[in-house]
PDB file of C-alpha atoms in Angstrom:
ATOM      1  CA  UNK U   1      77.436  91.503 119.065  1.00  0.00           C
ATOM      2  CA  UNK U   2      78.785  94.637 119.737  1.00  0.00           C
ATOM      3  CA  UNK U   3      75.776  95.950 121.746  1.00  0.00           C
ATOM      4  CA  UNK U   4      76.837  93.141 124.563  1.00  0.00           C
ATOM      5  CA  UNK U   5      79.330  93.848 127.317  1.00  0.00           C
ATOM      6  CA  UNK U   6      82.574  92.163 127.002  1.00  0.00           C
ATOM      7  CA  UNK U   7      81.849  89.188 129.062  1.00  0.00           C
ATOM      8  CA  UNK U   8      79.054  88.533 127.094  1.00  0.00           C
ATOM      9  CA  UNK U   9      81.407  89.100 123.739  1.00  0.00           C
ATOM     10  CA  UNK U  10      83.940  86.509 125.590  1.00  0.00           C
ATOM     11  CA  UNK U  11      80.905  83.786 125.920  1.00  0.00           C
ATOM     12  CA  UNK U  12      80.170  84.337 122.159  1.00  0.00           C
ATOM     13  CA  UNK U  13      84.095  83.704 121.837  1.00  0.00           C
ATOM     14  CA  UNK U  14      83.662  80.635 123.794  1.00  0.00           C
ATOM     15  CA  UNK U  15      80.867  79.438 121.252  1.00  0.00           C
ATOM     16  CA  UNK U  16      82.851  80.343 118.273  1.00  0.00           C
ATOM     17  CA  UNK U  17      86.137  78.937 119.210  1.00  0.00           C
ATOM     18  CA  UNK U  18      85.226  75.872 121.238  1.00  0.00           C
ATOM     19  CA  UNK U  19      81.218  75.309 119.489  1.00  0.00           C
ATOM     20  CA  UNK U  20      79.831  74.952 123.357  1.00  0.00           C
ATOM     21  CA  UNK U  21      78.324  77.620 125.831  1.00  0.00           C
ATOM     22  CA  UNK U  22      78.994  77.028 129.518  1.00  0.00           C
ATOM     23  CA  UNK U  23      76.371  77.963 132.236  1.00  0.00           C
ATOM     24  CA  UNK U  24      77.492  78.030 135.645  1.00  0.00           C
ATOM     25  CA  UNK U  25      79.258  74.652 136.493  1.00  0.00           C
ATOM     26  CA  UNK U  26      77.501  72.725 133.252  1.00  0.00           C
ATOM     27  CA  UNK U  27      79.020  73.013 129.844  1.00  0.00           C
ATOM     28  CA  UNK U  28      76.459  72.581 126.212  1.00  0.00           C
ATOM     29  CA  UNK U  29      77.670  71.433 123.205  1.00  0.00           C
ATOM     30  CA  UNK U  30      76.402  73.470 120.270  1.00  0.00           C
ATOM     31  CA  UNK U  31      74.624  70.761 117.536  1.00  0.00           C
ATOM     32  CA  UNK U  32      76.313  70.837 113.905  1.00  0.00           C
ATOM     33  CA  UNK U  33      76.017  72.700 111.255  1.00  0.00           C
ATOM     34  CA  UNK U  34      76.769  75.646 113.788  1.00  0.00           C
ATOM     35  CA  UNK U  35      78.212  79.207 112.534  1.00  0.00           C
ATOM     36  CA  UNK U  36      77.777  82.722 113.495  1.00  0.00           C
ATOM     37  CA  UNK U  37      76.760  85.960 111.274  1.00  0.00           C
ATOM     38  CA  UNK U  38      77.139  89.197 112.398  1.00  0.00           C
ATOM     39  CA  UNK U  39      76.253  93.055 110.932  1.00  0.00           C
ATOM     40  CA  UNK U  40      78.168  96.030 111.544  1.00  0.00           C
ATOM     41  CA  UNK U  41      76.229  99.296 111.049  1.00  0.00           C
ATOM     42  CA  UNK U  42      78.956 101.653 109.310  1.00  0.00           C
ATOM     43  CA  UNK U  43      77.276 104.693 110.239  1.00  0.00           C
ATOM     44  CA  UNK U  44      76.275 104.094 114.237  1.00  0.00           C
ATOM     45  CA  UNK U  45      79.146 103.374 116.733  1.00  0.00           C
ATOM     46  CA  UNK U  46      77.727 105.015 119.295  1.00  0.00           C
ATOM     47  CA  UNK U  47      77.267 102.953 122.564  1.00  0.00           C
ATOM     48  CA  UNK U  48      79.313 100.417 121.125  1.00  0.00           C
ATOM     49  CA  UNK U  49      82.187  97.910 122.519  1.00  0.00           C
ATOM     50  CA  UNK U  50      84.688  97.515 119.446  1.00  0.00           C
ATOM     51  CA  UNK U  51      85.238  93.422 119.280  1.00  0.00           C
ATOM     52  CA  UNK U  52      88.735  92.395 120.470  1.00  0.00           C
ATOM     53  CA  UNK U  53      90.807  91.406 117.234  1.00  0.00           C
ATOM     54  CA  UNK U  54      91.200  87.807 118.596  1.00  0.00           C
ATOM     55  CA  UNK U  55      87.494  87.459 118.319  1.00  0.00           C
ATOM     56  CA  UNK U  56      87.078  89.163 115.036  1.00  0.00           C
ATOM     57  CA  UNK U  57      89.908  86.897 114.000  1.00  0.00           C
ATOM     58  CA  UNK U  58      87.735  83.785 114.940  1.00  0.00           C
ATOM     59  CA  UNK U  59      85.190  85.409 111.690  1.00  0.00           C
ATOM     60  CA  UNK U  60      85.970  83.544 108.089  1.00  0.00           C
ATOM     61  CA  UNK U  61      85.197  86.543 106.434  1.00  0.00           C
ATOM     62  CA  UNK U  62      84.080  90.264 106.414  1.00  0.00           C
ATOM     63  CA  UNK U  63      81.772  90.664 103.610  1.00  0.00           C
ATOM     64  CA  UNK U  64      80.766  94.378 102.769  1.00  0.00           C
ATOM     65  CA  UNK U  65      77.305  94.686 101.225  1.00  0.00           C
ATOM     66  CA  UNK U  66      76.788  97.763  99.308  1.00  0.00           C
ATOM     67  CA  UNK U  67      73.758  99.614  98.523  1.00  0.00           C
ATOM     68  CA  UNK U  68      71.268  97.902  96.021  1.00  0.00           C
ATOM     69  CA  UNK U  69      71.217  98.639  92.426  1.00  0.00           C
ATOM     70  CA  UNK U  70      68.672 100.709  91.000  1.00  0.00           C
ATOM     71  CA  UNK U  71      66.953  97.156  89.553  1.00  0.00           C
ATOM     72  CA  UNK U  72      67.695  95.718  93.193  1.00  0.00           C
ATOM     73  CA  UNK U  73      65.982  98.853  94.855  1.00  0.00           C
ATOM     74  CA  UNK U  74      62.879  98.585  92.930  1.00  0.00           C
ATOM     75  CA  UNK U  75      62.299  94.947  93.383  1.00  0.00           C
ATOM     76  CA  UNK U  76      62.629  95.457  97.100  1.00  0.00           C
ATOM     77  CA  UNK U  77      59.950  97.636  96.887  1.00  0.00           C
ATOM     78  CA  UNK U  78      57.799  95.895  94.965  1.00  0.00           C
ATOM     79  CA  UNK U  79      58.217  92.572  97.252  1.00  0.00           C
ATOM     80  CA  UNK U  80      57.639  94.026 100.757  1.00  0.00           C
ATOM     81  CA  UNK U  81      55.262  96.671 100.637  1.00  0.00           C
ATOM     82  CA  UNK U  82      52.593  94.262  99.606  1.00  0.00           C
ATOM     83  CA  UNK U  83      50.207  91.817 101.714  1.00  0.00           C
ATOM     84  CA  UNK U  84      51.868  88.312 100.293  1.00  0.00           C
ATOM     85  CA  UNK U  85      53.515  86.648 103.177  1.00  0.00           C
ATOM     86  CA  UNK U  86      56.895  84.928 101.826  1.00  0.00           C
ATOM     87  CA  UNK U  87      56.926  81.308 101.686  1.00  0.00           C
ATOM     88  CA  UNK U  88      60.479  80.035 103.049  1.00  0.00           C
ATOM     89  CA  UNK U  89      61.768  76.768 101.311  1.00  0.00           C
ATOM     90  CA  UNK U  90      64.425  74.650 103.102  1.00  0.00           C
ATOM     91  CA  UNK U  91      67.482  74.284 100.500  1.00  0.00           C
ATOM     92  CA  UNK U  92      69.663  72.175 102.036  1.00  0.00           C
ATOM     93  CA  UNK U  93      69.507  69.659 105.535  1.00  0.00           C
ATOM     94  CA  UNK U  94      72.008  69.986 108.001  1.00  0.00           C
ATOM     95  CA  UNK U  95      73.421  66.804 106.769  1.00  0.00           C
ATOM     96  CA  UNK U  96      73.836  67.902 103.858  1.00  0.00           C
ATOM     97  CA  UNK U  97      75.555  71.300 104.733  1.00  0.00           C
ATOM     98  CA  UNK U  98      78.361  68.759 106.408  1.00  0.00           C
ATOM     99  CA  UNK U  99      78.353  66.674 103.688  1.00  0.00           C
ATOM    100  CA  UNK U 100      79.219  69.391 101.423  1.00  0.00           C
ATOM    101  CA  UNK U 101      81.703  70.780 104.170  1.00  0.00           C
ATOM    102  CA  UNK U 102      83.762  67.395 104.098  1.00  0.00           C
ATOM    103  CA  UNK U 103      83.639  67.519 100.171  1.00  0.00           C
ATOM    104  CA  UNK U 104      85.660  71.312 100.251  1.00  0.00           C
ATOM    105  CA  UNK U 105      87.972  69.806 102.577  1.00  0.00           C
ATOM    106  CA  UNK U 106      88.846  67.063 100.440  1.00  0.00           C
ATOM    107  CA  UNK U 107      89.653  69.143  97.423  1.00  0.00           C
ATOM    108  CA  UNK U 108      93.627  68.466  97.032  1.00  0.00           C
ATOM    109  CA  UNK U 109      95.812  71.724  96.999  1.00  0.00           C
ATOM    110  CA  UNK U 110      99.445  72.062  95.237  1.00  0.00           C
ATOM    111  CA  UNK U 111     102.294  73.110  97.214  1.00  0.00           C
ATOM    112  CA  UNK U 112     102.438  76.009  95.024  1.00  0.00           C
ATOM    113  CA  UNK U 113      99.117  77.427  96.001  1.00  0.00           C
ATOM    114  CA  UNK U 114     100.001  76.619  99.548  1.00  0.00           C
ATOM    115  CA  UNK U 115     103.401  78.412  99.248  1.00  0.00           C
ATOM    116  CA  UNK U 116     101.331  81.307  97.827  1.00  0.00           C
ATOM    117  CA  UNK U 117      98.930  81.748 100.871  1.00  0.00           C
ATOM    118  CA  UNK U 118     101.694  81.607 102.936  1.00  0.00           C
ATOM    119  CA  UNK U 119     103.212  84.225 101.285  1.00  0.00           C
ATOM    120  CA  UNK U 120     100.362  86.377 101.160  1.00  0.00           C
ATOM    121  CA  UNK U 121      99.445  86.174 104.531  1.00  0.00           C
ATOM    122  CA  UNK U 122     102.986  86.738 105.526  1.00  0.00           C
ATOM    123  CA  UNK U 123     103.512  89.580 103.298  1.00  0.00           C
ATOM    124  CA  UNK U 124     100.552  91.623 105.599  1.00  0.00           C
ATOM    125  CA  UNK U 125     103.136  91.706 108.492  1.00  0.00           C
ATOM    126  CA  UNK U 126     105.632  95.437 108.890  1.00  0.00           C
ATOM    127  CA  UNK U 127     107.585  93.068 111.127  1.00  0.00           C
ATOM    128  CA  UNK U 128     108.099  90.457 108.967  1.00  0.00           C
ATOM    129  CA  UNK U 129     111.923  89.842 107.388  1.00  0.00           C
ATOM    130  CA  UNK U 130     111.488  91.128 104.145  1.00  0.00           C
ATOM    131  CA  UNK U 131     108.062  93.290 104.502  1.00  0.00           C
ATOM    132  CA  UNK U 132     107.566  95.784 101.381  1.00  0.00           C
ATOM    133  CA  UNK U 133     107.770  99.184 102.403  1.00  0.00           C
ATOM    134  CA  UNK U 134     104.482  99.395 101.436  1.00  0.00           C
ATOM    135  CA  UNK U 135     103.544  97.701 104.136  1.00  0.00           C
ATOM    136  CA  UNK U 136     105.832  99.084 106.831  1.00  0.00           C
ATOM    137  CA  UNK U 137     104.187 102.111 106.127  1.00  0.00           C
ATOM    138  CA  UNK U 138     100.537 101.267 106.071  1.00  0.00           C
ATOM    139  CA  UNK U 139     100.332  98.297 108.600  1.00  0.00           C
ATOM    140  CA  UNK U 140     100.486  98.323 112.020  1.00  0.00           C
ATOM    141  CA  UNK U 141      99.767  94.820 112.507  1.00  0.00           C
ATOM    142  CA  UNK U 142      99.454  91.728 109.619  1.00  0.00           C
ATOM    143  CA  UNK U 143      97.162  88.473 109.753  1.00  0.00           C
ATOM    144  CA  UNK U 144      98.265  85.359 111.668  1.00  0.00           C
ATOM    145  CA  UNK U 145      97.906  81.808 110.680  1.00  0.00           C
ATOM    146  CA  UNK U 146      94.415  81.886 110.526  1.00  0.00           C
ATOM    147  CA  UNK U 147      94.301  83.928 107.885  1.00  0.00           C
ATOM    148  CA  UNK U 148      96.424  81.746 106.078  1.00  0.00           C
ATOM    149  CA  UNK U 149      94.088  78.720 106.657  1.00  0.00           C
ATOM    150  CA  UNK U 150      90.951  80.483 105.515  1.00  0.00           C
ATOM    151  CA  UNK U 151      92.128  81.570 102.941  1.00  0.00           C
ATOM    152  CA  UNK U 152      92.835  77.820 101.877  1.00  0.00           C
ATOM    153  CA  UNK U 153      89.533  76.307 102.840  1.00  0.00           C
ATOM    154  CA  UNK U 154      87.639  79.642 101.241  1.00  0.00           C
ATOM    155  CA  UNK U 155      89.890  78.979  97.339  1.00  0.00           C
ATOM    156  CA  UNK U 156      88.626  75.394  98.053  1.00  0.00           C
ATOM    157  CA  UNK U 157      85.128  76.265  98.442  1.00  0.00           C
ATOM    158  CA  UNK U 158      85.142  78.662  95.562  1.00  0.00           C
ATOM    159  CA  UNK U 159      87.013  75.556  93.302  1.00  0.00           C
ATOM    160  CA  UNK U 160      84.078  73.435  94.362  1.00  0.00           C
ATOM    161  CA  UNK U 161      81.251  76.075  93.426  1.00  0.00           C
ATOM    162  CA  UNK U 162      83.512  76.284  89.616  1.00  0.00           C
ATOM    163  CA  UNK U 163      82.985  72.821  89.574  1.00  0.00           C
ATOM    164  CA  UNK U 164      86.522  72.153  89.677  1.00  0.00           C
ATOM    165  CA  UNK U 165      88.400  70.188  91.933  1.00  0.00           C
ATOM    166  CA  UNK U 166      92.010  71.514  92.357  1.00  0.00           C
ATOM    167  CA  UNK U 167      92.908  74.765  93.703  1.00  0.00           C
ATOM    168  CA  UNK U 168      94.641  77.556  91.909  1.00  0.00           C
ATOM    169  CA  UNK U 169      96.254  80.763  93.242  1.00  0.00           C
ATOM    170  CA  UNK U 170      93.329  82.684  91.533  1.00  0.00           C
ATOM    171  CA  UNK U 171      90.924  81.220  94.227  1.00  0.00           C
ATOM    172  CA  UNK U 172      93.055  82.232  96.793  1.00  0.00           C
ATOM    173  CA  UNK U 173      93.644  85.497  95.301  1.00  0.00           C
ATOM    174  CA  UNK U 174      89.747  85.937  94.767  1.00  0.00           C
ATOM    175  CA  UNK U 175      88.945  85.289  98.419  1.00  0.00           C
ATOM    176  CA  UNK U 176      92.239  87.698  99.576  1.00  0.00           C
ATOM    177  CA  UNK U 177      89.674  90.756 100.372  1.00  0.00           C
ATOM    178  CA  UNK U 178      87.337  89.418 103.026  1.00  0.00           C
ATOM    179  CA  UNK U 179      89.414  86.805 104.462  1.00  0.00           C
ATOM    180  CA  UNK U 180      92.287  89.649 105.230  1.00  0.00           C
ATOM    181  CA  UNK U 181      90.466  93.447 105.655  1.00  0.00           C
ATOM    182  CA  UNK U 182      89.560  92.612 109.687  1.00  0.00           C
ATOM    183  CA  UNK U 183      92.933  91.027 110.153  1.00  0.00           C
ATOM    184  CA  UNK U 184      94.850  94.127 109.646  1.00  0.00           C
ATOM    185  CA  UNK U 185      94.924  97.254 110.968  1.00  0.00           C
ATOM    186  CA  UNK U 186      96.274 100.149 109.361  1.00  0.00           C
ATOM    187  CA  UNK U 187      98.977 102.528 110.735  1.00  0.00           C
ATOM    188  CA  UNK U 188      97.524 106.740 111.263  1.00  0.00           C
ATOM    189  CA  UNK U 189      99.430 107.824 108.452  1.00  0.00           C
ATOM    190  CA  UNK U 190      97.109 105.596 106.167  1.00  0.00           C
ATOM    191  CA  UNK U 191      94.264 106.574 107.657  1.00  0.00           C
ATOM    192  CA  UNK U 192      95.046 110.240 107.367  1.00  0.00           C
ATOM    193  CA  UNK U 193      95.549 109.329 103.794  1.00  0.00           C
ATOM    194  CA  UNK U 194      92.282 107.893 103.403  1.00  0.00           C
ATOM    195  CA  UNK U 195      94.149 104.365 102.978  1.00  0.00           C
ATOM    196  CA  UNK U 196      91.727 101.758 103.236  1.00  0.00           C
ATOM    197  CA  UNK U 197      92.812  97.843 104.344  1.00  0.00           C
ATOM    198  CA  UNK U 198      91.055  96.979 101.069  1.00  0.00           C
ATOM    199  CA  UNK U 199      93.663  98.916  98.882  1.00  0.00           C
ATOM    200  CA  UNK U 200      96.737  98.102 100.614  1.00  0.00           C
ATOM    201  CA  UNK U 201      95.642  94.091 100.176  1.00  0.00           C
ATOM    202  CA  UNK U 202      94.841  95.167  96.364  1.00  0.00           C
ATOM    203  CA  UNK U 203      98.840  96.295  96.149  1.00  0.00           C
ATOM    204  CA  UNK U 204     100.271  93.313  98.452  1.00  0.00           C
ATOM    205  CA  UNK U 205      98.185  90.881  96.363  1.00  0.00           C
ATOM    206  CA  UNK U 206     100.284  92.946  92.949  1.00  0.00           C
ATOM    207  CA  UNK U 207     103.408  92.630  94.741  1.00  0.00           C
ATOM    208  CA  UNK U 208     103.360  89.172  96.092  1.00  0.00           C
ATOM    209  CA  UNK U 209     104.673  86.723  93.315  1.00  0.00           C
ATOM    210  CA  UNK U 210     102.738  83.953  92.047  1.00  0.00           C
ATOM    211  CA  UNK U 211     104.665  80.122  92.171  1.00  0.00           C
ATOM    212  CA  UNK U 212     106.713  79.337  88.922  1.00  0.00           C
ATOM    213  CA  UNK U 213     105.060  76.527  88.680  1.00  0.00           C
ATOM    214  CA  UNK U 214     101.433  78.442  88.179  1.00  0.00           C
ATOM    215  CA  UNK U 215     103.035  80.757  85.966  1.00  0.00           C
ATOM    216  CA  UNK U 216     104.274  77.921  83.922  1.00  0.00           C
ATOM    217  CA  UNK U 217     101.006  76.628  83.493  1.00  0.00           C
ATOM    218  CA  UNK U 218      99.193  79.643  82.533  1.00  0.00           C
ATOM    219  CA  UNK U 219     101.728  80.328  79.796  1.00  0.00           C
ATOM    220  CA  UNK U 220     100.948  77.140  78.738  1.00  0.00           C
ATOM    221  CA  UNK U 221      97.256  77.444  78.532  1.00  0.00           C
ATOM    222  CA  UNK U 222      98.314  81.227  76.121  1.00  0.00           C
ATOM    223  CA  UNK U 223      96.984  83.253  79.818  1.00  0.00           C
ATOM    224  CA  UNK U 224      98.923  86.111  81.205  1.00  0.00           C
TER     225      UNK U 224
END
């Protein structure tokens, strides 16, 4: 993605955004299930266009894969320097994929939770009435309302996979990191304190309060 020129970046906008490419005068709507993946080298920039942060906005989350354990490393080795050609099983239909999509939106949320998403998201903006001077003086610019809705649908999701079906501020909490660390961007002076976006949403999510009534209910169940 961020090989292509911007008008080719603002097409794949169009595709994220709207799910349909437009060609000339005609206008194709992209089938369902549809999403988009993308890498980022962190070593070559080079020759690069940096995506707009409306269009990095538009990505659920920003996963960062780290090297491979020592275990992983070996079994990579073993498993693709031989002649076996891999055998690719189909896991789940595209039917299913909605299916399952509809089922994480159905999963009810408290206010409480929703209060606390707000409040997290919120709590990423300098500008914002209140901010922590934490973030004043690492943030140049917090998450919007987007942020706030993935992180909903993502502590949904991750309720679902727990086999659960309610929604506590520890899903949110557990889905903070790649639903926020591309919607913020840090000021200079935490850059030139080697201040990552990961650590200042580590100390937001220890400063933002959790809901009295979740606290309630963890006391009740002997958690801190």
């Amino acid at each position: 993605i961020n090989r292509t020129p911007p008008k080719t970046q603002a097409a794949l906008l169009e595709a994220m955004q709207e799910r349909h490419v437009t060609v000339g005068s005609n206008t194709y709507r992209l089938p369902s299930p549809f999403f988009v993946l993308a890498t980022q080298n962190p070593i070559e920039q080079e020759g690069t266009y940096p995506l707009p942060e409306a269009q990095l906005d538009r990505f659920r989350f920003n996963i960062v894969v780290k090297c491979p354990t020592a275990a992983e490393e070996l079994r990579i080795l073993k498993q693709t320097t031989g002649s076996e050609e891999p055998q690719l099983r189909p896991a789940l239909t595209g039917d299913q994929i909605l299916a399952l999509q509809e089922v994480v939106r159905k999963v009810p949320v408290a206010e409480h939770v929703f209060v606390y998403a707000r409040d997290l998201v919120r709590a990423t903006r300098p500008n914002e009435e209140g901010a922590s001077e934490f973030a004043r003086k690492y943030l140049s610019w917090g998450a919007g309302p987007r942020a706030g809705q993935y992180l909903i649908l993502g502590a949904k999701a991750r309720a679902v996979l727990s086999g659960r079906f309610h929604v506590t501020t520890e899903d949110v909490r557990s889905v903070a990191l790649p639903v926020l660390r591309h919607r913020i961007l840090t000021t200079f002076q935490a850059d030139s304190e080697g201040v990552t976006p990961d650590q200042v949403i580590q100390q937001l999510l220890a400063k933002v309060p959790v809901a009295v009534q979740e606290r309630a209910r963890k006391l009740a169940k002997g958690v801190n």
